[in-house]
Short mmCIF file of C-alpha atoms and ligand atoms in Angstrom, two decimals:
data_model
loop_
_atom_site.label_atom_id
_atom_site.label_comp_id
_atom_site.label_asym_id
_atom_site.label_seq_id
_atom_site.Cartn_x
_atom_site.Cartn_y
_atom_site.Cartn_z
CA MET A 213 -50.75 38.16 -6.15
CA LYS A 214 -49.59 37.41 -2.66
CA ILE A 215 -48.49 33.99 -3.75
CA LYS A 216 -46.21 35.38 -6.47
CA VAL A 217 -44.55 37.68 -4.00
CA PHE A 218 -43.98 34.80 -1.67
CA PHE A 219 -42.22 32.78 -4.36
CA PHE A 220 -40.03 35.69 -5.31
CA VAL A 221 -38.84 36.06 -1.76
CA LEU A 222 -38.29 32.34 -1.44
CA SER A 223 -36.17 32.10 -4.60
CA CYS A 224 -34.01 34.97 -3.41
CA PHE A 225 -33.48 33.22 -0.18
CA PHE A 226 -32.43 30.01 -1.91
CA SER A 227 -30.03 31.66 -4.29
CA VAL A 228 -28.30 33.30 -1.36
CA LEU A 229 -28.14 30.02 0.45
CA PHE A 230 -26.64 28.21 -2.54
CA SER A 231 -23.96 30.77 -3.26
CA PHE A 232 -23.01 30.68 0.36
CA ALA A 233 -22.90 26.89 0.32
CA TYR A 234 -20.46 26.43 -2.51
CA ALA A 235 -18.31 29.35 -1.53
CA ASP A 236 -17.71 27.81 1.84
CA ASP A 237 -17.86 24.07 1.28
CA LEU A 238 -20.01 22.27 -1.24
CA SER A 239 -23.50 21.31 -0.27
CA TYR A 240 -23.35 17.71 -1.44
CA GLU A 241 -26.85 16.86 -0.24
CA ASN A 242 -28.37 19.45 -2.56
CA LYS A 243 -25.86 19.45 -5.40
CA GLN A 244 -27.53 19.89 -8.77
CA THR A 245 -26.65 17.91 -11.86
CA GLU A 246 -26.68 18.61 -15.57
CA LYS A 247 -26.44 16.35 -18.61
CA PHE A 248 -23.04 15.99 -20.25
CA PHE A 249 -22.34 14.14 -23.49
CA ASP A 250 -19.46 11.76 -22.83
CA LYS A 251 -17.83 11.25 -26.23
CA ARG A 252 -15.96 8.15 -25.07
CA ILE A 253 -19.14 6.18 -24.41
CA ARG A 254 -21.33 8.25 -26.76
CA ARG A 255 -24.09 8.91 -24.27
CA TYR A 256 -25.38 11.60 -21.96
CA VAL A 257 -24.49 11.15 -18.31
CA ASP A 258 -25.15 13.13 -15.15
CA VAL A 259 -22.41 15.46 -13.88
CA ALA A 260 -22.34 18.05 -11.10
CA LYS A 261 -23.72 21.32 -12.50
CA GLY A 262 -20.98 23.72 -13.58
CA GLU A 263 -18.17 21.79 -11.93
CA LEU A 264 -14.81 20.75 -13.26
CA LEU A 265 -12.00 18.61 -11.86
CA VAL A 266 -8.61 19.85 -13.01
CA LYS A 267 -5.21 18.29 -12.49
CA TYR A 268 -2.46 20.85 -12.85
CA LYS A 269 1.06 20.04 -13.92
CA ASP A 270 3.95 20.73 -11.60
CA LEU A 271 5.58 24.17 -11.62
CA ILE A 272 2.51 26.10 -12.63
CA SER A 273 2.18 29.44 -10.88
CA ILE A 274 -0.85 30.35 -8.84
CA GLN A 275 -1.12 33.56 -10.89
CA SER A 276 -1.43 31.75 -14.20
CA ILE A 277 -3.98 29.36 -12.67
CA ASN A 278 -6.10 32.24 -11.43
CA THR A 279 -5.82 34.17 -14.68
CA PHE A 280 -6.93 31.22 -16.76
CA ASN A 281 -9.76 30.44 -14.33
CA SER A 282 -11.16 33.95 -14.41
CA GLN A 283 -10.90 34.05 -18.21
CA ASN A 284 -13.15 30.98 -18.19
CA ASN A 285 -15.50 32.19 -15.44
CA LEU A 286 -14.31 29.53 -12.97
CA LYS A 287 -13.05 29.60 -9.43
CA ILE A 288 -11.39 27.00 -7.25
CA VAL A 289 -13.67 25.71 -4.50
CA ARG A 290 -11.78 22.74 -3.15
CA THR A 291 -8.49 20.84 -3.29
CA LEU A 292 -8.70 17.06 -3.36
CA SER A 293 -6.54 14.75 -1.25
CA ASN A 294 -4.29 14.59 -4.26
CA LYS A 295 -3.19 18.20 -3.95
CA LYS A 296 -2.62 18.64 -7.68
CA ILE A 297 -6.33 18.17 -8.37
CA LYS A 298 -8.71 21.08 -7.78
CA LEU A 299 -12.46 21.21 -7.97
CA LEU A 300 -13.53 24.29 -9.90
CA LYS A 301 -16.98 25.78 -10.27
CA ILE A 302 -18.53 28.40 -12.52
CA ALA A 303 -18.02 31.71 -10.68
CA ASP A 304 -20.83 33.76 -12.15
CA GLU A 305 -23.85 31.66 -13.02
CA SER A 306 -25.52 34.56 -14.79
CA LYS A 307 -22.94 34.22 -17.59
CA ASN A 308 -23.90 31.51 -20.01
CA SER A 309 -20.90 29.18 -19.82
CA SER A 310 -21.02 25.75 -21.39
CA LEU A 311 -19.38 23.01 -19.40
CA LYS A 312 -18.43 21.22 -22.59
CA ASP A 313 -16.59 24.31 -23.91
CA ILE A 314 -14.86 24.73 -20.57
CA VAL A 315 -13.71 21.11 -20.51
CA ASP A 316 -12.34 21.46 -24.04
CA ALA A 317 -10.56 24.73 -23.24
CA TYR A 318 -8.90 23.32 -20.12
CA ASN A 319 -7.79 20.16 -21.87
CA LYS A 320 -6.09 22.27 -24.54
CA ASN A 321 -4.08 24.25 -21.95
CA PRO A 322 -0.52 22.84 -21.85
CA LEU A 323 -0.23 23.62 -18.13
CA ILE A 324 -3.04 21.23 -17.35
CA GLU A 325 -2.68 17.47 -17.27
CA TYR A 326 -6.41 16.82 -17.62
CA ALA A 327 -9.78 18.37 -16.94
CA GLU A 328 -13.04 16.46 -16.57
CA PRO A 329 -16.55 17.03 -15.28
CA ASN A 330 -17.45 15.94 -11.76
CA PHE A 331 -19.32 12.81 -12.85
CA ALA A 332 -22.24 11.57 -10.77
CA LEU A 333 -22.31 8.03 -9.40
CA TYR A 334 -25.36 6.03 -8.38
CA LYS A 335 -25.96 3.07 -6.15
CA LEU A 336 -26.21 -0.08 -8.16
CA SER A 337 -28.75 -2.16 -6.33
CA VAL A 338 -31.41 -3.18 -8.76
CA THR A 339 -35.09 -2.84 -8.05
CA PRO A 340 -37.16 -4.20 -10.92
CA ASN A 341 -40.29 -2.27 -11.87
CA ASP A 342 -42.63 -5.25 -11.78
CA PRO A 343 -45.61 -4.03 -9.75
CA TYR A 344 -45.83 -7.12 -7.52
CA TYR A 345 -42.10 -7.17 -6.76
CA TYR A 346 -42.79 -5.68 -3.34
CA GLU A 347 -44.85 -8.77 -2.46
CA GLN A 348 -41.96 -11.03 -3.41
CA TRP A 349 -40.15 -11.22 -0.09
CA GLY A 350 -38.28 -14.31 -1.27
CA LEU A 351 -36.12 -12.37 -3.72
CA PRO A 352 -34.46 -9.94 -1.28
CA LEU A 353 -34.31 -12.75 1.29
CA ILE A 354 -31.81 -14.57 -0.94
CA HIS A 355 -30.09 -11.27 -2.00
CA ALA A 356 -31.28 -11.63 -5.59
CA ASN A 357 -31.52 -7.86 -6.04
CA ASP A 358 -27.85 -7.45 -5.08
CA GLY A 359 -26.89 -10.32 -7.35
CA TRP A 360 -28.63 -8.70 -10.34
CA ASP A 361 -25.95 -5.98 -10.27
CA ILE A 362 -23.55 -8.69 -11.33
CA THR A 363 -25.65 -10.62 -13.84
CA LYS A 364 -29.28 -10.86 -14.83
CA GLY A 365 -28.71 -14.09 -16.73
CA ASN A 366 -28.37 -15.01 -20.36
CA SER A 367 -30.88 -16.23 -22.91
CA ASP A 368 -28.49 -19.01 -23.92
CA VAL A 369 -28.98 -20.67 -20.54
CA ILE A 370 -32.14 -22.75 -20.69
CA ILE A 371 -34.03 -23.92 -17.64
CA ALA A 372 -36.20 -26.95 -18.34
CA VAL A 373 -39.25 -26.93 -16.09
CA VAL A 374 -40.31 -30.57 -15.95
CA ASP A 375 -43.79 -30.00 -14.60
CA SER A 376 -47.42 -29.44 -15.64
CA GLY A 377 -46.55 -27.19 -18.59
CA ILE A 378 -46.90 -23.44 -18.94
CA ASP A 379 -49.54 -20.85 -19.77
CA PHE A 380 -48.21 -19.79 -23.18
CA THR A 381 -50.54 -16.78 -23.21
CA HIS A 382 -49.24 -15.40 -19.91
CA GLU A 383 -48.11 -11.77 -20.23
CA ASP A 384 -45.21 -12.37 -17.85
CA LEU A 385 -43.95 -15.62 -19.40
CA GLN A 386 -44.68 -15.79 -23.12
CA ASP A 387 -41.46 -14.04 -24.14
CA LYS A 388 -39.40 -16.46 -22.05
CA VAL A 389 -40.38 -19.74 -23.63
CA TRP A 390 -37.59 -21.67 -25.32
CA ILE A 391 -38.24 -22.18 -29.00
CA ASN A 392 -36.60 -25.19 -30.60
CA PRO A 393 -34.47 -23.48 -33.29
CA ILE A 394 -35.05 -26.04 -36.03
CA GLU A 395 -38.67 -27.03 -35.39
CA GLY A 396 -39.49 -23.40 -34.63
CA SER A 397 -38.26 -21.99 -37.92
CA ALA A 398 -40.75 -20.90 -40.55
CA GLY A 399 -42.20 -23.84 -42.42
CA ASN A 400 -41.15 -26.43 -39.86
CA LYS A 401 -43.50 -25.49 -37.02
CA ASN A 402 -46.47 -27.70 -37.68
CA ASN A 403 -45.49 -29.53 -40.86
CA GLY A 404 -45.90 -32.98 -39.35
CA ILE A 405 -42.19 -33.70 -39.79
CA ASP A 406 -39.55 -34.30 -37.13
CA ASP A 407 -37.24 -31.77 -38.75
CA ASP A 408 -34.50 -31.96 -36.11
CA GLY A 409 -34.70 -35.73 -35.89
CA ASN A 410 -34.94 -35.76 -32.10
CA GLY A 411 -37.83 -38.22 -32.09
CA TYR A 412 -40.53 -35.63 -31.41
CA ILE A 413 -42.58 -34.26 -34.30
CA ASP A 414 -42.97 -30.46 -34.35
CA ASP A 415 -41.71 -29.95 -30.80
CA TRP A 416 -41.13 -26.28 -31.47
CA GLU A 417 -42.14 -25.05 -28.00
CA GLY A 418 -41.36 -28.07 -25.84
CA TRP A 419 -43.25 -31.31 -25.53
CA ASP A 420 -46.26 -32.72 -23.74
CA PHE A 421 -45.18 -36.15 -22.50
CA PHE A 422 -48.57 -36.70 -20.93
CA ALA A 423 -50.54 -36.34 -24.14
CA SER A 424 -47.66 -37.17 -26.55
CA ASP A 425 -48.16 -33.98 -28.52
CA ASN A 426 -46.47 -30.65 -29.10
CA ASP A 427 -48.76 -28.53 -26.92
CA PRO A 428 -47.45 -28.57 -23.34
CA SER A 429 -50.01 -26.01 -22.12
CA ASP A 430 -50.56 -26.01 -18.37
CA LEU A 431 -53.92 -27.40 -17.28
CA ASP A 432 -53.01 -27.42 -13.58
CA GLY A 433 -51.23 -24.11 -12.89
CA HIS A 434 -48.29 -25.56 -10.96
CA GLY A 435 -45.80 -25.42 -13.84
CA THR A 436 -46.78 -21.84 -14.64
CA HIS A 437 -46.19 -20.86 -11.00
CA VAL A 438 -42.81 -22.61 -10.85
CA SER A 439 -41.70 -21.10 -14.19
CA GLY A 440 -42.43 -17.56 -13.00
CA ILE A 441 -40.35 -17.96 -9.85
CA ALA A 442 -37.33 -19.09 -11.85
CA ALA A 443 -37.61 -16.74 -14.79
CA ALA A 444 -40.69 -14.53 -15.22
CA VAL A 445 -40.21 -11.63 -17.62
CA THR A 446 -38.63 -9.11 -15.27
CA ASN A 447 -38.48 -5.30 -15.26
CA ASN A 448 -41.28 -5.15 -17.84
CA GLY A 449 -43.65 -3.17 -15.63
CA LYS A 450 -45.96 -6.16 -15.33
CA GLY A 451 -46.60 -8.84 -12.75
CA VAL A 452 -43.68 -10.37 -10.94
CA ALA A 453 -39.90 -10.63 -11.12
CA GLY A 454 -38.03 -13.89 -11.67
CA VAL A 455 -34.68 -14.92 -10.23
CA SER A 456 -33.13 -15.10 -13.70
CA TRP A 457 -34.23 -12.17 -15.87
CA ASN A 458 -32.92 -13.53 -19.13
CA SER A 459 -32.94 -17.34 -19.16
CA LYS A 460 -35.33 -19.22 -21.37
CA ILE A 461 -37.81 -21.77 -20.07
CA MET A 462 -38.06 -25.13 -21.81
CA VAL A 463 -41.56 -26.47 -21.29
CA VAL A 464 -41.62 -30.20 -20.54
CA ARG A 465 -45.08 -31.36 -19.53
CA VAL A 466 -45.15 -34.51 -17.40
CA LEU A 467 -47.96 -33.67 -14.94
CA ASN A 468 -51.64 -33.64 -15.80
CA PHE A 469 -54.47 -31.27 -14.88
CA ARG A 470 -54.36 -32.53 -11.29
CA GLY A 471 -50.58 -32.24 -11.04
CA MET A 472 -50.03 -35.97 -11.22
CA GLY A 473 -47.61 -37.81 -13.49
CA PHE A 474 -45.69 -41.07 -13.82
CA VAL A 475 -42.03 -41.92 -13.80
CA ASP A 476 -41.92 -43.31 -17.33
CA ILE A 477 -42.81 -39.99 -18.94
CA THR A 478 -40.91 -38.00 -16.32
CA ALA A 479 -37.75 -39.99 -17.08
CA ASP A 480 -38.31 -39.33 -20.79
CA GLY A 481 -38.91 -35.66 -20.04
CA VAL A 482 -35.62 -35.35 -18.16
CA ARG A 483 -33.75 -37.00 -21.04
CA TYR A 484 -35.52 -34.70 -23.52
CA ALA A 485 -34.38 -31.65 -21.54
CA ALA A 486 -30.79 -32.87 -21.44
CA ASP A 487 -30.74 -33.81 -25.14
CA ASN A 488 -32.21 -30.52 -26.33
CA GLY A 489 -29.93 -28.04 -24.63
CA ALA A 490 -31.26 -27.39 -21.13
CA LYS A 491 -28.50 -26.48 -18.68
CA VAL A 492 -30.75 -26.56 -15.63
CA ILE A 493 -33.56 -29.03 -14.97
CA ASN A 494 -36.18 -28.03 -12.40
CA MET A 495 -38.13 -30.88 -10.84
CA SER A 496 -40.69 -29.53 -8.39
CA LEU A 497 -42.16 -33.00 -8.04
CA GLY A 498 -41.51 -36.24 -6.28
CA SER A 499 -42.58 -39.67 -5.19
CA TYR A 500 -41.61 -41.98 -2.35
CA SER A 501 -40.16 -44.75 -4.48
CA PHE A 502 -36.63 -45.26 -5.72
CA VAL A 503 -37.09 -46.00 -9.41
CA ASP A 504 -34.11 -47.21 -11.40
CA SER A 505 -35.34 -45.85 -14.73
CA MET A 506 -35.87 -42.41 -13.22
CA ASN A 507 -32.49 -42.48 -11.45
CA GLU A 508 -30.83 -43.47 -14.73
CA ALA A 509 -32.48 -40.56 -16.54
CA VAL A 510 -31.26 -38.18 -13.83
CA GLN A 511 -27.70 -39.52 -14.02
CA TYR A 512 -27.85 -39.35 -17.83
CA ALA A 513 -28.75 -35.65 -17.64
CA TYR A 514 -26.06 -35.05 -15.02
CA ASN A 515 -23.46 -36.72 -17.19
CA LYS A 516 -24.55 -34.46 -20.06
CA GLY A 517 -23.66 -31.44 -17.91
CA CYS A 518 -27.06 -30.45 -16.51
CA VAL A 519 -27.66 -29.10 -13.03
CA LEU A 520 -30.67 -30.96 -11.63
CA VAL A 521 -32.72 -29.37 -8.86
CA ALA A 522 -35.57 -31.09 -7.01
CA ALA A 523 -38.01 -30.41 -4.19
CA ALA A 524 -37.18 -32.21 -0.94
CA GLY A 525 -40.85 -32.85 -0.14
CA ASN A 526 -43.76 -31.43 1.84
CA ASP A 527 -44.22 -34.12 4.49
CA GLY A 528 -42.67 -32.14 7.33
CA ASP A 529 -40.81 -35.27 8.45
CA PRO A 530 -37.80 -37.32 7.25
CA THR A 531 -39.75 -39.30 4.63
CA VAL A 532 -37.52 -39.83 1.61
CA GLU A 533 -38.66 -38.39 -1.70
CA TYR A 534 -37.21 -38.85 -5.18
CA PRO A 535 -35.76 -37.37 -7.35
CA ALA A 536 -34.44 -35.07 -4.56
CA SER A 537 -32.76 -38.06 -2.90
CA TYR A 538 -30.93 -39.30 -5.98
CA GLU A 539 -27.23 -38.60 -6.15
CA ASN A 540 -26.16 -35.54 -8.14
CA VAL A 541 -29.49 -33.79 -7.60
CA ILE A 542 -29.67 -30.59 -5.54
CA GLY A 543 -32.40 -31.28 -2.97
CA VAL A 544 -34.16 -28.10 -1.82
CA GLY A 545 -35.91 -27.49 1.49
CA SER A 546 -38.22 -24.57 2.26
CA ILE A 547 -37.98 -21.56 4.55
CA GLY A 548 -40.50 -18.85 5.33
CA PRO A 549 -39.95 -15.07 5.46
CA ASP A 550 -38.42 -15.38 8.95
CA ASN A 551 -35.66 -17.72 7.67
CA ASN A 552 -37.12 -20.60 9.67
CA ARG A 553 -37.79 -23.99 8.10
CA SER A 554 -41.34 -24.18 6.83
CA SER A 555 -43.24 -26.68 8.96
CA PHE A 556 -44.12 -28.72 5.87
CA SER A 557 -40.52 -28.96 4.62
CA THR A 558 -39.09 -32.49 4.57
CA TYR A 559 -35.83 -32.87 6.50
CA ASN A 560 -33.37 -35.62 5.69
CA GLU A 561 -30.13 -36.39 3.84
CA SER A 562 -31.58 -35.14 0.56
CA VAL A 563 -31.61 -31.48 1.65
CA ASP A 564 -28.59 -29.69 0.15
CA VAL A 565 -29.81 -26.11 0.47
CA CYS A 566 -33.02 -24.27 1.31
CA ALA A 567 -34.86 -21.41 -0.38
CA PRO A 568 -38.08 -19.46 0.11
CA GLY A 569 -41.13 -21.71 -0.15
CA GLY A 570 -43.63 -19.93 2.06
CA ASP A 571 -44.72 -20.41 5.64
CA GLY A 572 -47.80 -22.37 4.62
CA GLY A 573 -50.00 -19.99 6.56
CA SER A 574 -53.48 -18.96 5.55
CA SER A 575 -52.42 -15.37 4.98
CA ASN A 576 -50.95 -14.95 1.54
CA SER A 577 -48.22 -12.59 2.61
CA GLY A 578 -46.04 -15.39 3.97
CA ASN A 579 -46.34 -17.45 0.81
CA ILE A 580 -44.88 -17.19 -2.66
CA LEU A 581 -46.45 -15.00 -5.33
CA SER A 582 -45.89 -16.00 -8.94
CA THR A 583 -47.51 -16.37 -12.34
CA TYR A 584 -50.51 -18.69 -12.66
CA LYS A 585 -52.57 -20.21 -15.46
CA GLY A 586 -55.19 -17.98 -17.01
CA ASN A 587 -52.74 -15.05 -17.33
CA ALA A 588 -53.09 -14.66 -13.56
CA TYR A 589 -50.95 -14.37 -10.44
CA ALA A 590 -51.36 -16.52 -7.35
CA TYR A 591 -49.80 -17.36 -4.02
CA SER A 592 -48.63 -20.87 -3.30
CA TYR A 593 -46.30 -22.66 -0.93
CA GLY A 594 -44.23 -25.81 -0.80
CA THR A 595 -40.75 -27.06 -1.61
CA SER A 596 -42.02 -26.91 -5.21
CA MET A 597 -41.73 -23.14 -4.89
CA SER A 598 -38.28 -23.29 -3.24
CA THR A 599 -36.83 -25.36 -6.06
CA PRO A 600 -37.09 -22.78 -8.91
CA PHE A 601 -35.30 -20.17 -6.78
CA VAL A 602 -32.31 -22.51 -6.87
CA SER A 603 -32.78 -23.28 -10.57
CA GLY A 604 -32.81 -19.56 -11.27
CA LEU A 605 -29.57 -19.15 -9.34
CA ALA A 606 -27.98 -22.07 -11.21
CA SER A 607 -28.83 -20.37 -14.50
CA LEU A 608 -27.32 -17.07 -13.31
CA ILE A 609 -24.09 -18.87 -12.39
CA PHE A 610 -23.98 -20.56 -15.79
CA ALA A 611 -24.59 -17.17 -17.44
CA GLN A 612 -21.65 -15.71 -15.55
CA ASN A 613 -19.37 -18.72 -16.11
CA SER A 614 -20.28 -20.25 -19.43
CA THR A 615 -17.44 -22.76 -19.39
CA TRP A 616 -18.18 -24.16 -15.95
CA ALA A 617 -19.04 -27.80 -15.39
CA ASN A 618 -22.27 -28.62 -13.57
CA SER A 619 -20.26 -29.82 -10.57
CA GLN A 620 -18.71 -26.35 -10.25
CA VAL A 621 -22.12 -24.68 -10.36
CA ILE A 622 -23.48 -27.06 -7.73
CA ASN A 623 -20.44 -26.47 -5.57
CA LYS A 624 -20.87 -22.72 -5.84
CA ILE A 625 -24.55 -22.88 -4.85
CA VAL A 626 -23.81 -25.04 -1.82
CA SER A 627 -20.62 -23.31 -0.67
CA SER A 628 -22.07 -19.79 -0.91
CA ALA A 629 -25.23 -20.60 1.06
CA ASP A 630 -25.87 -18.83 4.38
CA ASP A 631 -25.78 -21.42 7.14
CA LEU A 632 -28.99 -21.75 9.14
CA GLY A 633 -29.96 -23.94 12.09
CA THR A 634 -27.16 -25.82 13.80
CA ALA A 635 -23.68 -24.95 12.57
CA GLY A 636 -22.72 -26.59 9.30
CA TRP A 637 -24.81 -28.88 7.14
CA ASP A 638 -27.92 -30.21 8.84
CA PRO A 639 -30.92 -32.17 7.55
CA TYR A 640 -33.34 -29.24 8.06
CA TYR A 641 -31.58 -26.52 6.06
CA GLY A 642 -28.86 -28.47 4.25
CA SER A 643 -25.85 -26.16 3.88
CA GLY A 644 -28.18 -23.19 4.35
CA LYS A 645 -30.18 -20.57 2.49
CA ILE A 646 -29.02 -19.82 -1.04
CA ASN A 647 -27.39 -16.41 -1.46
CA VAL A 648 -27.51 -15.12 -5.03
CA TYR A 649 -25.18 -12.21 -4.34
CA ALA A 650 -22.57 -14.36 -2.60
CA ALA A 651 -22.73 -16.99 -5.32
CA LEU A 652 -22.08 -14.40 -8.03
CA SER A 653 -19.72 -12.05 -6.18
CA PHE A 654 -16.70 -14.26 -6.38
CA GLY A 655 -18.17 -16.35 -9.16
CA SER A 656 -15.36 -15.95 -11.62
CA SER A 657 -12.71 -16.96 -9.15
CA SER A 658 -11.62 -20.52 -9.61
CA THR A 659 -13.63 -23.02 -7.73
CA GLN A 660 -12.52 -26.51 -7.01
CA GLU A 661 -14.70 -29.04 -8.67
CA SER A 662 -16.45 -31.05 -6.05
CA THR A 663 -14.30 -33.98 -5.16
CA THR A 664 -16.33 -37.08 -5.71
CA LYS A 665 -16.25 -38.69 -2.33
CA THR A 666 -15.76 -42.41 -2.32
CA ILE A 667 -17.63 -43.98 0.55
CA TYR A 668 -17.60 -47.74 1.02
CA ALA A 669 -20.10 -49.88 2.90
CA TYR A 670 -19.03 -53.47 3.60
CA PRO A 671 -19.55 -56.37 3.93
CA ASN A 672 -22.41 -56.23 1.45
CA PRO A 673 -24.33 -58.52 1.48
CA TYR A 674 -24.19 -58.67 5.22
CA THR A 675 -25.13 -61.78 7.18
CA ALA A 676 -27.36 -60.59 10.00
CA GLY A 677 -25.69 -61.05 13.37
CA SER A 678 -22.30 -61.88 11.93
CA SER A 679 -19.05 -60.02 12.54
CA SER A 680 -19.37 -56.50 13.86
CA GLY A 681 -21.78 -54.95 11.38
CA VAL A 682 -21.74 -52.98 8.13
CA VAL A 683 -18.80 -50.60 8.11
CA PHE A 684 -19.03 -47.25 6.26
CA GLU A 685 -15.65 -45.80 5.36
CA GLY A 686 -14.43 -42.63 3.68
CA LEU A 687 -16.58 -40.26 5.76
CA SER A 688 -15.69 -36.74 6.87
CA GLY A 689 -17.17 -37.20 10.33
CA ASP A 690 -20.00 -34.65 10.16
CA GLU A 691 -22.45 -36.50 7.93
CA ARG A 692 -25.85 -37.84 8.72
CA ILE A 693 -26.56 -41.45 7.77
CA SER A 694 -30.00 -43.04 7.61
CA ILE A 695 -31.02 -46.58 6.77
CA TYR A 696 -34.45 -47.14 5.23
CA THR A 697 -36.43 -50.14 4.13
CA LEU A 698 -37.18 -50.36 0.42
CA SER A 699 -40.69 -49.14 1.17
CA GLY A 700 -39.30 -46.01 2.79
CA ASN A 701 -39.61 -46.76 6.50
CA LEU A 702 -36.80 -45.38 8.62
CA VAL A 703 -34.79 -48.16 10.30
CA THR A 704 -32.17 -46.11 12.06
CA SER A 705 -30.41 -42.80 11.73
CA THR A 706 -27.33 -41.15 13.14
CA THR A 707 -25.48 -37.87 12.93
CA LEU A 708 -21.74 -38.38 13.14
CA THR A 709 -19.63 -36.43 15.58
CA GLY A 710 -16.24 -37.18 14.08
CA GLY A 711 -14.44 -40.18 12.68
CA ALA A 712 -13.94 -41.38 9.14
CA SER A 713 -15.97 -44.53 9.65
CA TRP A 714 -19.27 -45.64 11.16
CA THR A 715 -20.67 -49.09 11.74
CA TRP A 716 -24.28 -50.12 11.43
CA ASN A 717 -24.86 -53.05 13.72
CA GLY A 718 -27.72 -54.40 11.62
CA LYS A 719 -30.35 -53.37 14.17
CA ASN A 720 -33.19 -50.88 14.04
CA SER A 721 -33.51 -47.90 16.36
CA SER A 722 -35.27 -50.12 18.95
CA GLY A 723 -32.31 -52.48 19.07
CA ALA A 724 -33.95 -55.37 17.19
CA TRP A 725 -32.21 -57.18 14.32
CA VAL A 726 -33.65 -56.23 10.98
CA THR A 727 -35.14 -58.95 8.81
CA ARG A 728 -33.41 -60.08 5.65
CA GLY A 729 -33.94 -58.00 2.54
CA ILE A 730 -32.68 -54.94 0.73
CA TYR A 731 -32.10 -51.69 2.66
CA ILE A 732 -31.21 -48.27 1.34
CA TYR A 733 -28.70 -46.01 3.01
CA PHE A 734 -28.47 -42.25 2.61
CA ILE A 735 -25.47 -40.15 3.52
CA GLY A 736 -25.96 -36.40 3.60
CA GLY A 737 -23.52 -33.64 4.39
CA SER A 738 -22.02 -30.47 3.00
CA GLY A 739 -21.64 -31.20 -0.69
CA VAL A 740 -22.12 -34.91 -0.01
CA LYS A 741 -25.03 -37.00 -1.18
CA LYS A 742 -24.57 -40.75 -1.29
CA ILE A 743 -27.18 -43.38 -1.71
CA GLY A 744 -26.71 -47.13 -1.85
CA LYS A 745 -28.24 -50.48 -1.12
CA ILE A 746 -27.30 -53.08 1.46
CA ALA A 747 -28.47 -56.65 1.24
CA ILE A 748 -29.12 -58.39 4.57
CA ILE A 749 -29.04 -62.16 4.37
CA ASP A 750 -29.56 -64.86 6.98
CA1 CA B 125 -38.43 -32.76 -33.34
CA1 CA B 126 -41.63 -29.99 -37.86
CA1 CA B 127 -42.70 -9.17 -14.77
CA1 CA B 128 -26.86 -25.46 9.48
#
């Protein structure tokens, strides 16, 4: 009994407070809303309860305004900066006035230019409802949540994950798998016929290049983890969020149950992705050797319009890894939650940008949570994890700009990155941390296609000890150049501090002449990745 009395007193108090509030000014912090059916968009929206914005025509008398307002149970509470517009509110809330009827009545009055409810607005930053999203520090770190206001991707943009396959039964991935439209249609799925004539029989959900069959299920877990980072089913109330909510994942299995593969099938896998409609190819894998057949497959896919993204490596030193070091591949380094380079992240000319890859620590919280085989979720770290963040971003840019060339997408990713480390491009962070929001904010503005830099190195072959050395021309003056042996040992390295040319004197970093043979040079810089061979002869 006492409790009821208490509530009665309290409600009286509040009603007094509210009437006072809107009579004086409007209490915006506590303003109530009601639902209003907006005929123009045919849906219910939130509007301020009992409020109306009215624009009066010129030469209307204050008397006629007041008369019409009181006939409709309204009173003026505020004049907007545009003095012709008044905010009106229901004067006596005990009378049952319908906002819809009031709006209609005011719009029919010839003295009134227009009348409309005081529509509510909401902040537009997107927080997906996936329960583990709050563990996914990597997504806000690259401003993915802000970027999702602009686009959440498009199912026409396919990301090929060239990896260990995928867990097709995973609750947070199964709806995202690319289905080959011809092989996947009824009757064609497992009929033993190569219905689309692409050379792979019944490849309706990707291909297993390791086992040469049509079941690229993940026996390792790596490919499932990578796939979830790029494009897990997002905002489904389950598991994790992916960078691209709507892209499809093409499953290309080239790594076995231990996460090991070979370049022959990987090269075929990259070509398969390019030939079957992938726009983005994620390669969270690498080896130390330059392989012509693999490089040719990468360039083939690039020339078909794909954006290729590869992990820089987990050696924590400048050791060169491929495919990240091939030309036209976005090489990705790793950062931890503090924006510092992960200690394991390879630093060299291959690094174009960096993305979250974990701190490599023993506590999970600094590492990357994603989907895992067995319909599970797991933490992992490595530049393998950084790479699909960039692939996801590439797919969002393609979704926003469907006519763009791959070079424009690459340019946008690099040019919108947040610089880290020393100013400008550097071998630790590349051009910086990817920024999804920045990449999409001005995404539709025209972007220059990356100018293909022509850099010459001559004479080549070079006779050791002759003339002045091997001259590199066509440089911008801020690049880093490294010379390696064919087996990957660093001979010498320099970071330019100006000048359009640089000369290698044919000596190693200790000042000794190198022996005859083939050497590989790498040139890295902002939007620049050049690789070439120099022959040293006696
Ligand atoms: Ca086929
Ligand atoms: Ca078939
Ligand atoms: Ca999810
Ligand atoms: Ca930098």
